[in-house]
Short mmCIF file of N, CA and C in Angstrom, two decimals:
data_model
loop_
_atom_site.label_atom_id
_atom_site.label_comp_id
_atom_site.label_asym_id
_atom_site.label_seq_id
_atom_site.Cartn_x
_atom_site.Cartn_y
_atom_site.Cartn_z
N MET A 686 106.93 110.85 87.88
CA MET A 686 107.55 111.74 88.87
C MET A 686 109.22 111.74 88.85
N THR A 687 109.75 112.77 88.80
CA THR A 687 111.50 112.61 88.78
C THR A 687 111.75 112.79 90.23
N PRO A 688 112.95 112.35 90.48
CA PRO A 688 113.62 112.43 92.05
C PRO A 688 113.55 114.05 92.03
N ASP A 689 113.84 115.09 91.76
CA ASP A 689 113.39 116.38 91.86
C ASP A 689 112.17 116.71 92.34
N ASP A 690 111.28 116.06 91.45
CA ASP A 690 109.64 116.32 91.75
C ASP A 690 109.31 115.65 93.57
N ILE A 691 110.22 114.69 93.65
CA ILE A 691 109.67 113.95 94.59
C ILE A 691 110.38 114.77 96.10
N CYS A 692 111.56 115.19 95.98
CA CYS A 692 112.24 116.29 96.69
C CYS A 692 111.33 117.22 97.04
N ALA A 693 110.81 117.95 96.10
CA ALA A 693 110.25 119.10 96.19
C ALA A 693 108.64 118.77 96.88
N TRP A 694 108.25 117.27 96.69
CA TRP A 694 107.04 117.23 97.50
C TRP A 694 107.20 117.30 98.88
N PHE A 695 108.35 116.40 99.39
CA PHE A 695 108.63 116.28 100.74
C PHE A 695 108.80 117.59 101.50
N GLU A 696 109.53 118.74 100.47
CA GLU A 696 109.46 120.02 101.45
C GLU A 696 108.18 120.61 101.19
N ARG A 697 107.31 120.58 100.35
CA ARG A 697 105.99 121.00 100.32
C ARG A 697 105.31 120.58 101.77
N GLU A 698 105.44 119.15 102.14
CA GLU A 698 104.98 118.22 102.90
C GLU A 698 105.32 118.70 104.53
N GLY A 699 106.42 119.76 104.56
CA GLY A 699 107.26 120.16 105.91
C GLY A 699 108.25 118.99 106.09
N LEU A 700 108.47 118.11 105.38
CA LEU A 700 109.60 117.07 105.42
C LEU A 700 111.07 117.40 104.84
N ALA A 701 111.59 118.35 105.42
CA ALA A 701 112.66 118.64 104.74
C ALA A 701 113.82 117.81 104.51
N LEU A 702 114.28 117.43 103.44
CA LEU A 702 115.26 116.15 102.97
C LEU A 702 116.35 116.74 103.01
N GLU A 703 117.40 116.03 103.89
CA GLU A 703 119.02 116.45 103.99
C GLU A 703 119.61 115.33 102.74
N ARG A 704 120.23 116.02 101.93
CA ARG A 704 120.55 115.11 100.57
C ARG A 704 122.09 114.62 101.15
N LEU A 705 122.36 113.32 101.11
CA LEU A 705 123.34 112.65 101.52
C LEU A 705 124.12 112.65 100.15
N ARG A 706 123.62 112.09 99.08
CA ARG A 706 124.07 111.90 97.88
C ARG A 706 123.27 111.99 96.67
N ASP A 707 123.73 112.20 95.46
CA ASP A 707 122.58 112.63 94.82
C ASP A 707 121.25 111.63 94.70
N ASN A 708 121.65 110.52 95.13
CA ASN A 708 120.31 109.43 94.97
C ASN A 708 119.96 109.08 96.24
N LEU A 709 120.66 109.69 97.35
CA LEU A 709 120.29 109.38 98.68
C LEU A 709 119.85 110.56 99.62
N SER A 710 118.63 110.57 100.16
CA SER A 710 118.40 111.65 100.97
C SER A 710 117.99 111.01 102.30
N ARG A 711 117.80 112.06 103.70
CA ARG A 711 116.96 111.53 104.68
C ARG A 711 116.58 112.57 105.31
N THR A 712 115.16 112.19 106.08
CA THR A 712 114.48 113.04 107.05
C THR A 712 113.96 112.30 108.06
N ARG A 713 113.02 112.41 108.79
CA ARG A 713 112.11 111.95 110.09
C ARG A 713 110.71 111.80 109.59
N VAL A 714 110.29 110.64 109.78
CA VAL A 714 108.82 110.51 109.72
C VAL A 714 108.09 110.20 111.18
N ARG A 715 107.09 110.85 111.29
CA ARG A 715 106.15 110.58 112.70
C ARG A 715 105.46 109.43 112.51
N ALA A 716 105.37 108.89 113.56
CA ALA A 716 104.64 107.34 113.74
C ALA A 716 103.98 107.51 115.10
N GLY A 717 103.11 108.02 115.49
CA GLY A 717 102.44 107.65 116.77
C GLY A 717 103.20 108.79 117.62
N GLU A 718 103.66 108.36 118.91
CA GLU A 718 104.67 109.06 119.55
C GLU A 718 106.19 109.10 119.28
N ARG A 719 106.51 108.60 118.33
CA ARG A 719 107.88 108.79 117.77
C ARG A 719 108.15 109.15 116.51
N ALA A 720 109.36 109.49 116.26
CA ALA A 720 109.53 109.96 115.05
C ALA A 720 110.86 108.92 114.27
N PHE A 721 110.89 108.30 113.43
CA PHE A 721 111.63 107.77 112.88
C PHE A 721 112.61 108.21 111.91
N PRO A 722 114.20 107.53 111.84
CA PRO A 722 114.53 107.97 110.52
C PRO A 722 114.20 107.45 109.18
N LEU A 723 113.99 108.02 108.34
CA LEU A 723 113.42 107.76 107.02
C LEU A 723 114.25 108.09 105.76
N VAL A 724 114.58 107.41 105.02
CA VAL A 724 115.77 107.34 104.01
C VAL A 724 114.80 107.20 102.59
N VAL A 725 115.28 108.21 101.64
CA VAL A 725 114.41 107.99 100.42
C VAL A 725 115.73 107.94 99.47
N HIS A 726 115.81 106.62 98.48
CA HIS A 726 116.81 106.17 97.71
C HIS A 726 116.20 106.29 96.31
N PHE A 727 116.78 106.72 95.38
CA PHE A 727 116.43 106.85 94.01
C PHE A 727 117.35 105.88 93.28
N ASP A 728 116.80 105.27 92.17
CA ASP A 728 117.80 104.80 90.96
C ASP A 728 116.88 105.17 89.81
N GLU A 729 117.41 104.64 88.75
CA GLU A 729 116.80 105.14 87.50
C GLU A 729 115.33 104.90 86.94
N ARG A 730 114.92 103.81 87.94
CA ARG A 730 113.50 103.15 87.81
C ARG A 730 112.77 103.34 88.95
N TRP A 731 113.33 103.13 90.05
CA TRP A 731 112.47 103.01 91.30
C TRP A 731 113.08 104.18 92.32
N VAL A 732 111.86 104.49 93.21
CA VAL A 732 112.02 105.28 94.60
C VAL A 732 111.84 104.58 95.84
N GLY A 733 112.90 104.25 96.68
CA GLY A 733 112.41 103.50 98.09
C GLY A 733 112.54 104.56 98.88
N LEU A 734 111.51 104.34 100.04
CA LEU A 734 111.20 104.94 100.97
C LEU A 734 111.28 103.65 102.30
N ALA A 735 112.14 104.26 103.30
CA ALA A 735 112.49 103.07 104.28
C ALA A 735 112.67 103.89 105.47
N ILE A 736 112.24 103.17 106.43
CA ILE A 736 112.63 103.42 107.94
C ILE A 736 113.71 102.48 108.56
N VAL A 737 114.99 103.00 108.53
CA VAL A 737 115.91 102.41 109.01
C VAL A 737 116.97 103.15 109.69
N PRO A 738 117.33 102.47 110.83
CA PRO A 738 116.80 101.02 111.35
C PRO A 738 115.70 101.37 112.23
N LEU A 739 114.58 100.40 111.99
CA LEU A 739 113.56 100.57 113.10
C LEU A 739 113.97 99.59 114.61
N VAL A 740 114.69 98.76 114.01
CA VAL A 740 115.50 98.01 115.33
C VAL A 740 116.71 97.44 114.80
N ARG A 741 117.74 97.05 115.46
CA ARG A 741 118.59 96.22 115.05
C ARG A 741 118.49 94.75 115.37
N LEU A 742 119.00 93.58 114.93
CA LEU A 742 118.75 92.13 114.94
C LEU A 742 119.61 91.92 116.30
N PRO A 743 119.00 90.96 117.33
CA PRO A 743 119.77 90.89 118.25
C PRO A 743 121.06 89.83 118.07
N PRO A 744 122.17 89.82 118.60
CA PRO A 744 123.26 89.27 118.24
C PRO A 744 123.16 87.76 118.31
N ASP A 745 122.42 87.22 119.07
CA ASP A 745 121.98 85.89 119.49
C ASP A 745 121.44 85.27 118.13
N PRO A 746 122.12 84.21 117.45
CA PRO A 746 121.46 83.78 116.05
C PRO A 746 120.13 83.31 116.21
N ASP A 747 119.89 82.43 117.35
CA ASP A 747 118.35 82.13 117.58
C ASP A 747 117.59 83.19 117.94
N ASP A 748 117.84 84.25 118.75
CA ASP A 748 117.17 85.30 118.82
C ASP A 748 116.55 85.90 117.40
N ALA A 749 117.65 86.27 116.70
CA ALA A 749 117.40 86.83 115.38
C ALA A 749 116.75 85.83 114.41
N GLU A 750 116.75 84.88 114.43
CA GLU A 750 115.92 83.92 113.71
C GLU A 750 114.43 84.11 114.33
N ARG A 751 114.11 83.81 115.39
CA ARG A 751 112.92 84.56 116.00
C ARG A 751 112.07 85.62 115.46
N LEU A 752 113.04 86.65 115.37
CA LEU A 752 112.54 88.01 115.03
C LEU A 752 112.14 87.75 113.73
N MET A 753 113.13 87.49 112.89
CA MET A 753 113.05 87.24 111.33
C MET A 753 111.92 86.67 110.87
N VAL A 754 111.50 85.77 111.60
CA VAL A 754 110.38 84.66 111.42
C VAL A 754 108.85 85.63 111.83
N ARG A 755 109.21 86.44 112.72
CA ARG A 755 108.26 87.08 112.98
C ARG A 755 107.89 88.40 111.96
N LEU A 756 109.18 88.55 111.30
CA LEU A 756 109.05 89.71 110.20
C LEU A 756 108.21 89.18 109.17
N LEU A 757 108.76 88.04 108.68
CA LEU A 757 107.95 87.29 107.55
C LEU A 757 106.53 87.03 107.70
N GLY A 758 106.30 86.95 109.11
CA GLY A 758 104.70 86.51 109.13
C GLY A 758 104.05 87.94 108.96
N LEU A 759 104.92 89.06 109.63
CA LEU A 759 104.20 90.33 109.41
C LEU A 759 103.80 90.77 107.91
N ASN A 760 104.85 90.61 107.05
CA ASN A 760 104.83 90.72 105.78
C ASN A 760 103.49 90.34 104.97
N ARG A 761 102.99 89.08 105.40
CA ARG A 761 102.16 88.48 104.98
C ARG A 761 100.82 89.15 105.22
N GLU A 762 100.69 89.87 106.65
CA GLU A 762 99.42 90.44 106.72
C GLU A 762 99.45 92.21 106.04
N MET A 763 100.70 92.92 105.60
CA MET A 763 100.58 93.67 105.33
C MET A 763 100.73 94.52 104.19
N ASN A 764 100.15 95.37 103.94
CA ASN A 764 99.84 95.81 102.48
C ASN A 764 100.80 96.95 102.20
N LEU A 765 101.44 96.66 101.03
CA LEU A 765 102.18 97.97 100.50
C LEU A 765 103.79 98.05 101.03
N ALA A 766 103.95 97.91 102.33
CA ALA A 766 105.14 98.04 103.04
C ALA A 766 105.50 96.78 103.39
N LYS A 767 106.76 96.76 103.59
CA LYS A 767 107.74 95.38 103.69
C LYS A 767 108.56 95.55 104.93
N PHE A 768 108.84 94.55 105.76
CA PHE A 768 110.32 94.52 106.47
C PHE A 768 111.11 93.72 105.72
N SER A 769 112.41 93.74 106.01
CA SER A 769 113.60 93.45 105.59
C SER A 769 114.71 93.54 106.49
N VAL A 770 115.80 92.96 106.51
CA VAL A 770 117.23 93.26 107.20
C VAL A 770 118.16 93.40 106.28
N ASP A 771 118.94 94.63 106.75
CA ASP A 771 119.98 94.97 105.80
C ASP A 771 121.29 93.92 106.03
N ASP A 772 122.59 94.48 105.38
CA ASP A 772 123.61 93.94 105.54
C ASP A 772 124.34 94.11 106.91
N ASP A 773 123.59 95.31 107.47
CA ASP A 773 124.35 95.77 108.95
C ASP A 773 123.53 95.21 109.86
N GLY A 774 122.43 94.64 109.83
CA GLY A 774 121.76 93.90 110.58
C GLY A 774 120.53 94.88 111.31
N ASP A 775 119.93 95.90 110.55
CA ASP A 775 119.21 96.79 110.82
C ASP A 775 117.97 96.08 110.27
N VAL A 776 116.93 96.22 111.12
CA VAL A 776 115.52 95.84 110.78
C VAL A 776 115.10 97.00 109.76
N VAL A 777 114.51 97.08 108.57
CA VAL A 777 114.13 97.79 108.03
C VAL A 777 112.51 98.25 107.51
N LEU A 778 111.83 99.32 107.50
CA LEU A 778 110.41 98.89 107.03
C LEU A 778 110.61 99.84 105.72
N SER A 779 110.05 99.49 104.79
CA SER A 779 110.01 100.06 103.53
C SER A 779 109.01 99.99 102.13
N VAL A 780 108.70 100.92 101.42
CA VAL A 780 107.91 100.81 100.67
C VAL A 780 108.74 101.37 99.09
N ASP A 781 108.36 100.50 98.33
CA ASP A 781 109.28 100.77 96.80
C ASP A 781 108.20 100.97 95.58
N TRP A 782 108.35 101.93 95.06
CA TRP A 782 107.56 102.27 93.80
C TRP A 782 108.42 102.67 92.14
N LEU A 783 107.83 102.42 91.64
CA LEU A 783 108.23 102.39 90.07
C LEU A 783 107.90 104.10 89.95
N LEU A 784 109.31 104.60 89.53
CA LEU A 784 109.08 106.22 89.17
C LEU A 784 108.08 106.38 88.26
N ALA A 785 108.30 105.77 87.12
CA ALA A 785 107.21 106.16 85.95
C ALA A 785 106.00 106.12 86.45
N ALA A 786 105.29 105.21 87.42
CA ALA A 786 104.29 104.94 87.94
C ALA A 786 103.64 105.87 88.93
N LEU A 787 104.58 106.73 89.58
CA LEU A 787 104.31 107.15 90.63
C LEU A 787 103.69 108.56 90.69
N ALA A 788 102.39 108.82 91.64
CA ALA A 788 101.78 109.87 91.50
C ALA A 788 101.96 110.58 93.00
N PRO A 789 101.82 111.83 93.37
CA PRO A 789 101.80 112.44 94.45
C PRO A 789 100.99 111.80 95.72
N THR A 790 100.01 111.22 95.04
CA THR A 790 98.97 110.66 96.18
C THR A 790 99.51 109.31 96.61
N GLN A 791 100.62 108.70 95.69
CA GLN A 791 100.92 107.40 96.44
C GLN A 791 102.50 107.83 97.25
N LEU A 792 103.21 108.71 97.00
CA LEU A 792 103.64 109.32 97.80
C LEU A 792 103.41 109.42 99.53
N ARG A 793 102.06 109.89 99.62
CA ARG A 793 101.24 110.20 100.92
C ARG A 793 101.11 108.85 101.40
N ASP A 794 100.72 107.82 100.49
CA ASP A 794 100.16 106.48 100.85
C ASP A 794 101.47 105.93 101.36
N ALA A 795 102.28 106.14 100.86
CA ALA A 795 103.77 105.57 101.20
C ALA A 795 103.98 105.44 102.60
N LEU A 796 104.08 106.77 102.87
CA LEU A 796 104.49 107.64 104.07
C LEU A 796 103.45 107.22 105.03
N ASP A 797 102.21 107.11 104.85
CA ASP A 797 101.40 106.76 105.78
C ASP A 797 101.17 105.24 106.31
N ALA A 798 101.89 104.53 105.13
CA ALA A 798 101.83 103.11 105.39
C ALA A 798 103.06 102.83 106.65
N LEU A 799 104.23 103.63 105.93
CA LEU A 799 105.53 103.48 107.18
C LEU A 799 104.92 103.89 108.28
N ALA A 800 104.23 104.88 108.48
CA ALA A 800 103.85 105.50 109.81
C ALA A 800 102.87 104.68 110.75
N PHE A 801 101.92 103.86 109.83
CA PHE A 801 101.20 103.23 110.46
C PHE A 801 101.53 101.94 110.79
N TYR A 802 102.61 101.23 110.10
CA TYR A 802 103.18 99.86 110.33
C TYR A 802 104.17 100.24 111.58
N ALA A 803 105.00 101.04 111.38
CA ALA A 803 106.02 101.31 112.33
C ALA A 803 105.21 101.66 113.80
N ASP A 804 104.18 102.34 113.86
CA ASP A 804 103.36 102.53 115.05
C ASP A 804 102.57 101.54 115.51
N ARG A 805 102.39 100.77 114.72
CA ARG A 805 101.39 99.45 115.39
C ARG A 805 102.68 98.50 115.75
N HIS A 806 103.86 98.50 115.16
CA HIS A 806 104.44 96.97 115.24
C HIS A 806 105.74 97.09 115.94
N HIS A 807 106.25 98.63 116.06
CA HIS A 807 107.64 98.83 116.83
C HIS A 807 107.65 98.51 118.25
N ALA A 808 106.73 98.35 118.87
CA ALA A 808 106.84 97.71 120.26
C ALA A 808 107.54 96.24 120.32
N GLU A 809 106.69 95.62 119.55
CA GLU A 809 106.49 94.13 119.34
C GLU A 809 107.97 93.77 118.82
N ILE A 810 108.02 94.32 117.71
CA ILE A 810 109.58 94.21 117.21
C ILE A 810 110.73 94.24 118.21
N GLU A 811 110.62 95.53 118.83
CA GLU A 811 111.61 95.84 119.87
C GLU A 811 111.85 95.09 120.96
N ALA A 812 110.80 94.70 121.43
CA ALA A 812 110.87 93.50 122.48
C ALA A 812 111.61 92.59 121.95
N LEU A 813 111.04 91.81 120.78
CA LEU A 813 111.89 90.63 120.29
C LEU A 813 113.28 90.66 120.02
N ALA A 814 113.54 92.02 119.79
CA ALA A 814 115.00 92.38 119.55
C ALA A 814 115.67 92.40 120.47
N SER A 815 115.34 92.57 122.01
CA SER A 815 115.83 92.84 122.85
C SER A 815 115.73 91.95 123.94
N SER A 816 114.95 90.85 123.38
CA SER A 816 114.52 89.94 124.60
C SER A 816 115.70 89.02 124.94
N ALA A 817 117.00 88.89 124.64
CA ALA A 817 117.89 88.58 125.09
C ALA A 817 118.98 89.19 125.93
N ALA A 818 118.50 90.51 126.09
CA ALA A 818 119.02 91.64 126.85
C ALA A 818 118.85 91.70 128.18
#
Protein backbone atom coordinates (compact mmCIF):
# COMPACT_ATOMS: atom_id res chain seq x y z
CA MET A 1 0.00 0.00 0.00
CA THR A 2 1.07 3.56 -0.59
CA PRO A 3 0.49 6.50 1.77
CA ASP A 4 -2.32 7.67 -0.57
CA ASP A 5 -3.94 4.20 -0.34
CA ILE A 6 -3.78 4.36 3.44
CA CYS A 7 -5.31 7.84 3.55
CA ALA A 8 -8.11 6.66 1.22
CA TRP A 9 -8.71 3.63 3.48
CA PHE A 10 -9.12 5.89 6.52
CA GLU A 11 -11.61 8.04 4.59
CA ARG A 12 -13.63 4.94 3.60
CA GLU A 13 -13.67 3.89 7.26
CA GLY A 14 -15.16 7.27 8.22
CA LEU A 15 -11.98 8.49 9.91
CA ALA A 16 -11.18 11.78 8.25
CA LEU A 17 -7.46 12.43 8.36
CA GLU A 18 -6.21 15.94 8.92
CA ARG A 19 -2.95 16.21 7.03
CA LEU A 20 -0.35 18.07 9.11
CA ARG A 21 2.57 17.49 6.75
CA ASP A 22 3.18 15.30 3.72
CA ASN A 23 4.13 12.39 5.96
CA LEU A 24 1.98 13.11 9.03
CA SER A 25 -1.78 13.09 9.58
CA ARG A 26 -4.08 12.87 12.56
CA THR A 27 -7.58 11.78 13.45
CA ARG A 28 -9.30 10.25 16.48
CA VAL A 29 -9.93 6.60 17.29
CA ARG A 30 -12.70 5.32 19.54
CA ALA A 31 -11.71 3.03 22.43
CA GLY A 32 -14.59 2.09 24.69
CA GLU A 33 -16.22 5.28 25.93
CA ARG A 34 -13.31 7.52 24.92
CA ALA A 35 -11.86 8.93 21.73
CA PHE A 36 -8.07 9.19 21.59
CA PRO A 37 -5.90 11.27 19.26
CA LEU A 38 -4.41 9.07 16.54
CA VAL A 39 -1.36 10.08 14.52
CA VAL A 40 -0.49 8.37 11.23
CA HIS A 41 3.15 8.81 10.18
CA PHE A 42 4.76 7.61 6.96
CA ASP A 43 8.29 7.30 5.73
CA GLU A 44 9.59 5.56 2.64
CA ARG A 45 9.35 2.10 4.24
CA TRP A 46 7.03 2.26 7.27
CA VAL A 47 3.65 3.48 8.42
CA GLY A 48 3.11 4.12 12.11
CA LEU A 49 -0.25 4.48 13.83
CA ALA A 50 -0.01 5.92 17.33
CA ILE A 51 -2.29 7.11 20.08
CA VAL A 52 -0.34 10.07 21.36
CA PRO A 53 -0.57 11.16 24.05
CA LEU A 54 -2.23 8.36 25.96
CA VAL A 55 -1.07 10.13 29.14
CA ARG A 56 1.94 12.23 30.16
CA LEU A 57 4.73 10.93 32.34
CA PRO A 58 4.55 12.20 35.89
CA PRO A 59 7.17 14.86 36.69
CA ASP A 60 8.63 12.96 39.63
CA PRO A 61 11.39 10.61 38.39
CA ASP A 62 10.41 7.80 40.79
CA ASP A 63 6.77 7.95 39.70
CA ALA A 64 7.83 8.09 36.05
CA GLU A 65 10.07 5.06 36.53
CA ARG A 66 7.24 3.11 38.17
CA LEU A 67 5.00 3.88 35.20
CA MET A 68 7.68 2.97 32.65
CA VAL A 69 8.36 -0.36 34.38
CA ARG A 70 4.64 -1.13 34.15
CA LEU A 71 4.62 -0.16 30.45
CA LEU A 72 7.49 -2.58 29.80
CA GLY A 73 5.54 -5.33 31.54
CA LEU A 74 2.48 -4.61 29.44
CA ASN A 75 4.59 -4.72 26.27
CA ARG A 76 5.52 -8.33 27.09
CA GLU A 77 1.81 -9.21 27.34
CA MET A 78 0.56 -7.43 24.22
CA ASN A 79 0.49 -8.49 20.59
CA LEU A 80 0.99 -6.12 17.66
CA ALA A 81 1.01 -2.86 19.68
CA LYS A 82 3.60 -1.41 22.02
CA PHE A 83 3.94 1.34 24.59
CA SER A 84 6.75 3.86 24.47
CA VAL A 85 7.58 7.33 25.75
CA ASP A 86 8.47 10.15 23.36
CA ASP A 87 10.89 13.04 23.87
CA ASP A 88 8.05 15.24 25.17
CA GLY A 89 7.20 12.82 27.98
CA ASP A 90 4.06 11.51 26.27
CA VAL A 91 3.14 7.86 26.72
CA VAL A 92 2.51 6.50 23.21
CA LEU A 93 0.63 3.38 22.17
CA SER A 94 1.62 2.42 18.63
CA VAL A 95 1.64 -0.10 15.82
CA ASP A 96 4.20 0.00 13.00
CA TRP A 97 3.89 -1.79 9.64
CA LEU A 98 6.24 -2.21 6.73
CA LEU A 99 4.47 -0.50 3.81
CA ALA A 100 5.47 -3.17 1.29
CA ALA A 101 3.76 -5.87 3.37
CA LEU A 102 0.68 -3.89 4.40
CA ALA A 103 -2.84 -4.95 3.43
CA PRO A 104 -6.12 -3.18 4.28
CA THR A 105 -7.04 -5.92 6.75
CA GLN A 106 -3.85 -5.19 8.66
CA LEU A 107 -4.82 -1.53 8.99
CA ARG A 108 -8.07 -2.69 10.57
CA ASP A 109 -6.11 -5.04 12.85
CA ALA A 110 -3.82 -2.17 13.87
CA LEU A 111 -6.71 0.13 14.73
CA ASP A 112 -8.51 -2.65 16.59
CA ALA A 113 -5.38 -3.44 18.61
CA LEU A 114 -4.84 0.21 19.50
CA ALA A 115 -8.47 0.63 20.56
CA PHE A 116 -8.46 -2.61 22.55
CA TYR A 117 -5.26 -1.89 24.48
CA ALA A 118 -6.12 1.78 25.04
CA ASP A 119 -9.50 0.81 26.46
CA ARG A 120 -8.05 -2.02 28.52
CA HIS A 121 -5.08 -0.18 30.04
CA HIS A 122 -5.85 3.56 30.00
CA ALA A 123 -7.38 3.73 33.49
CA GLU A 124 -4.44 1.92 35.10
CA ILE A 125 -1.83 3.95 33.20
CA GLU A 126 -3.63 7.21 33.96
CA ALA A 127 -3.78 6.31 37.66
CA LEU A 128 -0.05 5.53 37.70
CA ALA A 129 0.70 8.78 35.87
CA SER A 130 -1.32 10.86 38.31
CA SER A 131 -0.52 8.96 41.52
CA ALA A 132 1.75 11.75 42.73
CA ALA A 133 -0.87 14.44 42.13
